[in-house]
Amino acid sequence: MNKKVISASGRRKTSSANVKLVPGSGKITVNGIDVNEYFPFEVLVMDLKQPLVATNNESTFDIDVVVRGGGYSGQTGAIRLAITKALLIYDEGTDASSETSYRRILKAEGFITRDPRVKERKKYGLKKARRAPQFSKR
């Protein structure tokens, strides 16, 4: 196993995350805090661990994350994409067409694609992006 540090970055909405994968016991820290303390909901923690679970690496790497911007959901998506990219870098030597390649597994789960949805900008004359003021006939 490689003893080097693998770095990758991911983005979602207005959040961006930088991840460092180091061979270890499976400990995840986000901005210096344990992942279970940083995120208030267990669903968010499960969401960001999905690439590790899909590739059977939950206890293979220690992961150090620096994340900025956005809310919890956006940060979780950014971290998940960054972990996915780091796993792809780790598995570069494997043939992409083989059944056990990380690229094939992660692509089938839909983790490689960045979610492009962002908040739509507010337009003038409207209350929000599309919400018009209430119409009064009289």
Backbone as a chain_set.jsonl record, in Angstrom:
{"seq": "MNKKVISASGRRKTSSANVKLVPGSGKITVNGIDVNEYFPFEVLVMDLKQPLVATNNESTFDIDVVVRGGGYSGQTGAIRLAITKALLIYDEGTDASSETSYRRILKAEGFITRDPRVKERKKYGLKKARRAPQFSKR", "coords": {"N": [[0.841, -1.182, 0.0], [0.438, 2.281, -0.705], [2.304, 4.765, 1.017], [2.031, 7.405, 0.788], [0.503, 10.691, 0.876], [-2.696, 11.403, -0.356], [-4.244, 13.888, -2.144], [-7.204, 15.756, -2.864], [-9.829, 17.761, -4.331], [-13.193, 18.982, -3.971], [-16.397, 20.29, -5.013], [-19.594, 21.772, -4.262], [-22.643, 23.372, -4.671], [-22.134, 26.306, -2.959], [-19.965, 25.467, -1.559], [-16.624, 24.345, -0.903], [-14.258, 21.744, -0.721], [-11.261, 20.369, 0.562], [-9.46, 17.418, 0.599], [-7.464, 15.068, 2.348], [-6.132, 11.953, 2.017], [-4.816, 9.47, 3.999], [-3.123, 6.471, 4.631], [-4.587, 4.53, 7.174], [-6.721, 4.144, 10.04], [-9.386, 4.757, 9.548], [-10.37, 7.134, 10.583], [-12.086, 10.202, 10.475], [-11.705, 13.628, 10.116], [-13.101, 16.864, 10.174], [-12.331, 20.065, 9.431], [-10.63, 20.008, 11.657], [-12.212, 18.863, 13.621], [-13.953, 16.008, 14.878], [-15.863, 14.059, 12.592], [-18.445, 13.21, 13.338], [-19.116, 14.993, 15.324], [-18.979, 17.432, 14.015], [-20.932, 17.486, 11.926], [-24.425, 17.776, 12.313], [-26.338, 15.811, 11.834], [-26.819, 12.317, 11.433], [-27.365, 11.303, 8.932], [-26.04, 12.963, 7.12], [-23.371, 12.324, 7.634], [-23.363, 9.645, 6.87], [-23.859, 10.048, 4.162], [-21.525, 11.348, 3.193], [-19.7, 9.316, 3.554], [-20.31, 7.415, 1.671], [-18.775, 6.865, -0.82], [-16.557, 5.535, 0.3], [-17.733, 3.323, 1.518], [-18.817, 2.03, -0.713], [-16.515, 1.174, -2.015], [-15.337, -0.454, -0.16], [-13.564, 0.709, 1.804], [-13.788, 1.779, 4.363], [-12.308, 1.536, 6.734], [-9.725, 1.873, 5.894], [-8.402, 4.264, 5.311], [-7.263, 7.281, 6.915], [-8.885, 10.338, 7.056], [-8.503, 13.712, 6.388], [-10.164, 16.708, 6.362], [-10.674, 19.894, 4.934], [-13.048, 22.27, 4.807], [-14.998, 24.866, 3.319], [-17.476, 27.458, 3.23], [-20.992, 27.636, 2.274], [-23.735, 25.48, 3.409], [-24.543, 22.724, 5.622], [-25.441, 20.593, 3.966], [-24.41, 21.21, 1.39], [-21.687, 21.219, 2.02], [-21.329, 18.559, 2.736], [-21.794, 17.282, 0.258], [-19.652, 18.353, -1.21], [-17.462, 17.276, 0.176], [-17.912, 14.551, -0.254], [-17.545, 14.356, -3.052], [-14.852, 15.111, -3.193], [-13.611, 13.041, -1.746], [-14.235, 10.915, -3.429], [-12.766, 11.653, -5.747], [-10.176, 11.488, -4.695], [-10.012, 8.75, -4.11], [-10.089, 7.757, -6.718], [-7.641, 8.701, -7.677], [-5.953, 7.235, -6.014], [-6.42, 4.672, -7.0], [-5.363, 4.637, -9.557], [-3.58, 2.952, -11.01], [-4.965, 0.609, -11.607], [-6.721, -1.304, -14.071], [-9.264, 0.283, -15.85], [-11.402, -1.052, -16.972], [-11.817, -3.34, -15.542], [-13.735, -5.35, -13.213], [-13.342, -4.742, -10.518], [-12.339, -2.19, -10.404], [-12.097, 1.048, -9.002], [-13.101, 3.237, -10.359], [-15.108, 2.211, -12.048], [-16.931, 1.196, -10.151], [-17.605, 3.503, -8.621], [-18.597, 5.185, -10.608], [-20.879, 3.834, -11.444], [-22.466, 4.188, -9.19], [-22.847, 6.885, -9.314], [-21.202, 8.844, -8.194], [-19.07, 10.241, -9.261], [-19.797, 12.387, -10.832], [-20.164, 15.886, -10.665], [-22.588, 17.679, -8.863], [-24.45, 20.017, -10.474], [-26.324, 21.861, -9.595], [-27.211, 25.011, -8.417], [-28.148, 27.879, -6.419], [-30.595, 29.933, -7.895], [-30.302, 33.208, -9.29], [-31.706, 36.25, -7.917], [-34.237, 38.116, -9.548], [-34.895, 41.439, -10.761], [-37.813, 43.275, -9.719], [-39.105, 41.09, -8.781], [-39.848, 39.018, -5.892], [-38.281, 36.856, -5.133], [-36.22, 34.517, -6.926], [-38.111, 33.619, -8.816], [-40.559, 34.198, -7.725], [-43.258, 36.235, -7.887], [-44.637, 39.483, -6.937], [-47.741, 39.573, -5.057], [-50.719, 39.531, -6.966], [-53.208, 41.975, -7.373], [-56.487, 42.496, -8.24], [-58.273, 44.544, -7.739]], "CA": [[0.0, 0.0, 0.0], [1.194, 3.526, -0.751], [2.37, 5.508, 2.277], [1.96, 8.834, 0.486], [-0.753, 11.396, 1.103], [-3.431, 11.663, -1.587], [-5.064, 15.089, -1.984], [-8.184, 16.042, -3.914], [-10.796, 18.788, -3.933], [-14.536, 18.819, -4.518], [-17.264, 21.435, -4.788], [-21.037, 21.563, -4.362], [-23.284, 24.656, -4.375], [-21.09, 27.305, -2.701], [-18.97, 24.85, -0.679], [-15.479, 23.671, -1.506], [-13.596, 20.889, 0.262], [-9.978, 19.758, 0.251], [-9.373, 16.168, 1.347], [-6.19, 14.349, 2.347], [-6.27, 10.548, 2.38], [-3.585, 8.88, 4.518], [-3.408, 5.126, 5.124], [-4.815, 4.561, 8.618], [-7.741, 3.299, 10.655], [-10.742, 5.152, 9.201], [-10.772, 8.328, 11.324], [-12.375, 11.343, 9.609], [-11.803, 14.913, 10.804], [-13.534, 17.959, 9.316], [-11.862, 21.322, 10.021], [-10.022, 19.719, 12.95], [-13.214, 18.306, 14.538], [-14.439, 14.706, 14.449], [-16.976, 14.204, 11.648], [-19.727, 13.024, 14.02], [-19.391, 16.211, 16.085], [-19.099, 18.567, 13.099], [-22.233, 17.432, 11.262], [-25.439, 17.524, 13.343], [-27.232, 14.702, 11.499], [-26.134, 11.087, 11.038], [-27.585, 11.103, 7.491], [-24.978, 13.684, 6.424], [-22.148, 11.541, 7.795], [-23.532, 8.474, 5.998], [-23.783, 10.515, 2.783], [-20.146, 11.612, 2.782], [-18.943, 8.059, 3.61], [-20.78, 6.493, 0.635], [-17.724, 6.323, -1.699], [-15.72, 4.611, 1.058], [-18.514, 2.1, 1.715], [-18.956, 1.359, -2.01], [-15.236, 0.569, -2.392], [-14.853, -1.201, 1.009], [-12.405, 1.399, 2.364], [-14.192, 2.535, 5.554], [-11.261, 1.51, 7.756], [-8.427, 1.826, 5.219], [-7.769, 5.577, 5.268], [-7.606, 8.41, 7.77], [-9.231, 11.421, 6.143], [-8.478, 15.053, 6.962], [-10.937, 17.545, 5.451], [-10.834, 21.327, 5.166], [-14.211, 22.651, 4.004], [-15.445, 26.237, 3.551], [-18.62, 27.961, 2.477], [-22.222, 26.871, 2.169], [-24.335, 24.862, 4.584], [-24.155, 21.346, 5.885], [-25.71, 19.727, 2.815], [-23.425, 21.52, 0.363], [-20.379, 20.775, 2.483], [-21.314, 17.094, 2.639], [-21.632, 16.941, -1.159], [-18.295, 18.703, -1.616], [-16.557, 16.297, 0.777], [-18.125, 13.269, -0.934], [-16.889, 14.427, -4.358], [-13.408, 15.136, -2.977], [-13.203, 11.682, -1.366], [-14.321, 10.123, -4.657], [-11.617, 11.99, -6.597], [-8.976, 10.961, -4.058], [-10.015, 7.297, -4.319], [-9.737, 7.521, -8.118], [-6.194, 8.905, -7.775], [-5.343, 6.092, -5.335], [-6.623, 3.462, -7.8], [-4.997, 4.932, -10.945], [-2.872, 1.867, -11.671], [-5.858, -0.495, -11.958], [-7.389, -1.202, -15.367], [-10.606, 0.859, -15.66], [-12.447, -1.952, -17.469], [-11.993, -4.491, -14.66], [-14.905, -5.28, -12.328], [-12.988, -4.23, -9.201], [-11.768, -0.843, -10.45], [-12.884, 2.03, -8.26], [-13.789, 4.107, -11.312], [-16.328, 1.532, -12.487], [-17.847, 1.108, -9.005], [-18.075, 4.841, -8.258], [-19.375, 5.729, -11.726], [-22.185, 3.174, -11.408], [-23.208, 4.79, -8.088], [-23.098, 8.288, -9.636], [-20.437, 9.711, -7.303], [-18.018, 10.978, -9.961], [-20.359, 13.596, -11.429], [-20.433, 17.011, -9.76], [-23.969, 18.143, -8.939], [-24.312, 21.408, -10.928], [-27.418, 22.721, -9.151], [-26.91, 26.107, -7.498], [-29.281, 28.773, -6.228], [-30.826, 30.852, -9.001], [-30.211, 34.582, -8.826], [-32.947, 37.019, -7.795], [-34.458, 39.061, -10.641], [-35.527, 42.686, -10.316], [-39.265, 43.275, -9.84], [-39.637, 39.887, -8.153], [-39.462, 38.878, -4.497], [-37.185, 35.894, -5.144], [-35.815, 34.273, -8.302], [-39.291, 33.502, -9.68], [-41.758, 34.573, -6.973], [-43.717, 37.59, -8.207], [-45.507, 40.041, -5.902], [-49.128, 39.137, -5.164], [-51.515, 40.342, -7.897], [-54.495, 42.433, -6.854], [-57.279, 42.985, -9.361], [-58.911, 45.789, -7.329]], "C": [[0.884, 1.242, 0.0], [1.152, 4.221, 0.604], [2.269, 7.01, 2.032], [0.562, 9.385, 0.758], [-1.395, 11.681, -0.251], [-4.358, 12.835, -1.329], [-6.007, 15.24, -3.155], [-9.131, 17.118, -3.4], [-12.128, 18.523, -4.619], [-15.372, 20.037, -4.19], [-18.715, 21.051, -4.965], [-21.706, 22.837, -3.889], [-22.21, 25.711, -4.145], [-20.003, 26.764, -1.787], [-17.813, 24.287, -1.486], [-14.724, 22.934, -0.407], [-12.274, 20.378, -0.291], [-9.803, 18.565, 1.179], [-7.964, 15.609, 1.23], [-6.45, 12.936, 2.843], [-4.897, 10.023, 2.796], [-3.924, 7.468, 4.968], [-3.505, 5.128, 6.647], [-5.962, 3.673, 9.026], [-9.175, 3.705, 10.336], [-11.25, 6.372, 9.936], [-10.965, 9.491, 10.354], [-12.487, 12.594, 10.469], [-12.166, 15.985, 9.788], [-13.185, 19.253, 10.032], [-11.33, 21.119, 11.442], [-10.953, 19.109, 13.979], [-13.649, 16.944, 13.995], [-15.713, 14.866, 13.622], [-18.335, 14.076, 12.33], [-20.103, 14.217, 14.902], [-19.658, 17.397, 15.157], [-20.474, 18.624, 12.441], [-23.309, 17.021, 12.263], [-26.32, 16.302, 13.077], [-26.429, 13.51, 10.994], [-26.262, 10.83, 9.534], [-26.478, 11.786, 6.687], [-23.664, 12.912, 6.49], [-22.208, 10.3, 6.905], [-23.354, 8.868, 4.533], [-22.334, 10.727, 2.348], [-19.274, 10.367, 2.819], [-19.308, 7.094, 2.479], [-19.685, 6.0, -0.314], [-16.82, 5.32, -0.993], [-16.428, 3.279, 1.257], [-18.606, 1.316, 0.41], [-17.681, 0.637, -2.418], [-14.595, -0.224, -1.255], [-13.573, -0.614, 1.604], [-12.746, 2.176, 3.634], [-13.075, 2.601, 6.596], [-9.864, 1.429, 7.137], [-7.68, 3.144, 5.324], [-8.199, 6.445, 6.44], [-7.813, 9.596, 6.839], [-9.255, 12.736, 6.905], [-9.11, 15.994, 5.945], [-10.868, 18.997, 5.899], [-11.948, 21.768, 4.228], [-14.623, 24.07, 4.359], [-16.668, 26.536, 2.719], [-19.822, 27.048, 2.535], [-22.735, 26.344, 3.491], [-23.901, 23.418, 4.704], [-24.333, 20.438, 4.67], [-24.69, 19.953, 1.702], [-22.038, 21.055, 0.745], [-20.251, 19.261, 2.398], [-21.099, 16.654, 1.197], [-20.231, 17.238, -1.661], [-17.286, 17.692, -1.082], [-16.682, 14.951, 0.067], [-17.436, 13.251, -2.296], [-15.368, 14.411, -4.205], [-12.882, 13.751, -2.595], [-13.218, 10.772, -2.595], [-13.115, 10.378, -5.555], [-10.318, 11.432, -6.023], [-8.885, 9.44, -4.227], [-9.64, 6.945, -5.756], [-8.233, 7.702, -8.331], [-5.46, 7.717, -7.148], [-5.366, 4.84, -6.218], [-6.216, 3.651, -9.262], [-4.382, 3.765, -11.687], [-3.755, 0.726, -12.145], [-6.509, -0.245, -13.312], [-8.839, -0.766, -15.162], [-11.717, -0.085, -16.109], [-12.672, -3.156, -16.546], [-13.158, -4.262, -13.693], [-14.592, -4.63, -10.992], [-12.4, -2.827, -9.23], [-12.707, 0.146, -9.762], [-13.688, 2.917, -9.212], [-15.113, 3.494, -11.742], [-17.38, 1.485, -11.374], [-18.459, 2.473, -8.704], [-18.918, 5.478, -9.355], [-20.78, 5.133, -11.734], [-23.067, 3.762, -10.306], [-23.52, 6.268, -8.326], [-22.319, 9.272, -8.79], [-19.428, 10.586, -8.031], [-18.528, 12.316, -10.502], [-20.612, 14.656, -10.369], [-21.871, 17.45, -9.962], [-23.961, 19.63, -9.295], [-25.365, 22.363, -10.379], [-26.94, 23.753, -8.134], [-28.126, 27.005, -7.413], [-29.372, 29.758, -7.39], [-30.836, 32.285, -8.479], [-31.575, 35.262, -8.798], [-33.031, 37.999, -8.963], [-35.168, 40.307, -10.112], [-37.023, 42.624, -10.575], [-39.922, 42.062, -9.213], [-39.154, 39.819, -6.711], [-38.29, 37.912, -4.33], [-36.829, 35.658, -6.604], [-37.007, 34.238, -9.26], [-40.578, 33.975, -9.016], [-42.105, 36.029, -7.237], [-44.537, 38.144, -7.045], [-46.955, 39.615, -6.129], [-49.893, 40.091, -6.05], [-52.842, 40.692, -7.256], [-55.293, 43.047, -7.997], [-57.928, 44.328, -9.005], [-58.136, 46.478, -6.255]], "O": [[1.945, 1.259, 0.624], [0.111, 4.267, 1.26], [2.406, 7.801, 2.965], [-0.416, 8.643, 0.856], [-0.729, 12.141, -1.179], [-5.17, 12.794, -0.404], [-5.671, 14.904, -4.29], [-9.226, 17.359, -2.196], [-12.188, 17.926, -5.695], [-15.105, 20.739, -3.215], [-19.041, 20.13, -5.714], [-21.378, 23.342, -2.815], [-21.435, 25.99, -5.06], [-19.19, 27.54, -1.284], [-17.993, 23.811, -2.607], [-14.572, 23.444, 0.703], [-12.177, 20.003, -1.459], [-9.974, 18.68, 2.393], [-7.345, 15.662, 0.168], [-6.931, 12.743, 3.96], [-3.932, 10.12, 2.037], [-4.94, 7.282, 5.639], [-2.629, 5.655, 7.332], [-6.173, 2.6, 8.461], [-10.106, 3.055, 10.812], [-12.453, 6.632, 9.921], [-10.108, 9.741, 9.507], [-13.258, 12.632, 11.428], [-11.62, 16.021, 8.685], [-13.69, 19.511, 11.125], [-11.551, 21.953, 12.32], [-10.532, 18.857, 15.109], [-13.705, 16.751, 12.78], [-16.547, 15.719, 13.925], [-19.283, 14.759, 11.943], [-21.281, 14.426, 15.193], [-20.47, 18.266, 15.476], [-21.107, 19.679, 12.401], [-23.142, 16.037, 12.983], [-26.979, 15.807, 13.992], [-25.48, 13.668, 10.226], [-25.382, 10.216, 8.93], [-26.026, 11.244, 5.678], [-22.928, 12.855, 5.505], [-21.22, 9.945, 6.262], [-22.769, 8.118, 3.751], [-21.957, 10.325, 1.248], [-18.216, 10.343, 2.19], [-18.67, 6.05, 2.344], [-19.655, 4.804, -0.605], [-16.362, 4.359, -1.611], [-15.8, 2.223, 1.176], [-18.489, 0.09, 0.409], [-17.739, -0.394, -3.089], [-13.437, -0.627, -1.363], [-12.617, -1.339, 1.877], [-12.057, 3.144, 3.956], [-12.917, 3.621, 7.267], [-8.925, 0.967, 7.785], [-6.452, 3.151, 5.416], [-9.337, 6.368, 6.905], [-7.009, 9.83, 5.936], [-9.93, 12.867, 7.926], [-8.657, 16.077, 4.804], [-10.986, 19.299, 7.087], [-11.821, 21.659, 3.008], [-14.609, 24.455, 5.528], [-16.877, 25.958, 1.653], [-19.706, 25.852, 2.804], [-22.24, 26.708, 4.557], [-23.015, 22.952, 3.988], [-23.471, 19.607, 4.382], [-24.166, 18.995, 1.134], [-21.291, 20.554, -0.096], [-19.197, 18.739, 2.034], [-20.306, 15.748, 0.94], [-19.676, 16.47, -2.447], [-16.363, 17.295, -1.793], [-15.678, 14.285, -0.187], [-16.813, 12.254, -2.664], [-14.671, 13.772, -4.994], [-11.824, 13.336, -3.069], [-12.315, 9.955, -2.778], [-12.509, 9.437, -6.067], [-9.459, 10.958, -6.766], [-7.801, 8.905, -4.462], [-8.952, 5.952, -5.993], [-7.618, 6.944, -9.081], [-4.46, 7.247, -7.691], [-4.431, 4.039, -6.183], [-6.674, 2.902, -10.125], [-4.634, 3.596, -12.88], [-3.34, -0.053, -13.003], [-6.813, 0.896, -13.658], [-9.564, -1.383, -14.381], [-12.86, 0.062, -15.674], [-13.621, -3.914, -16.748], [-13.517, -3.123, -13.395], [-15.474, -4.025, -10.383], [-11.998, -2.313, -8.186], [-13.927, 0.09, -9.915], [-14.818, 3.3, -8.908], [-16.13, 4.186, -11.793], [-18.566, 1.706, -11.62], [-19.674, 2.596, -8.549], [-19.851, 6.228, -9.066], [-21.756, 5.835, -11.999], [-24.286, 3.829, -10.464], [-24.354, 6.845, -7.63], [-22.724, 10.428, -8.669], [-18.97, 11.583, -7.472], [-17.76, 13.272, -10.612], [-21.19, 14.38, -9.318], [-22.329, 17.582, -11.097], [-23.504, 20.439, -8.488], [-25.311, 23.56, -10.663], [-26.338, 23.406, -7.118], [-29.035, 26.908, -8.237], [-28.372, 30.337, -7.815], [-31.312, 32.552, -7.375], [-32.479, 34.903, -9.551], [-32.041, 38.632, -9.328], [-35.935, 40.244, -9.151], [-37.462, 41.996, -11.539], [-41.147, 41.995, -9.116], [-38.178, 40.473, -6.342], [-37.415, 38.124, -3.491], [-37.106, 36.512, -7.445], [-36.932, 34.757, -10.373], [-41.593, 34.136, -9.694], [-41.361, 36.939, -6.868], [-45.077, 37.376, -6.249], [-47.351, 39.328, -7.259], [-49.757, 41.308, -5.926], [-53.517, 39.842, -6.674], [-54.844, 43.993, -8.643], [-58.115, 45.167, -9.886], [-58.537, 47.547, -5.794]]}, "num_chains": 1, "name": "protein.A"}
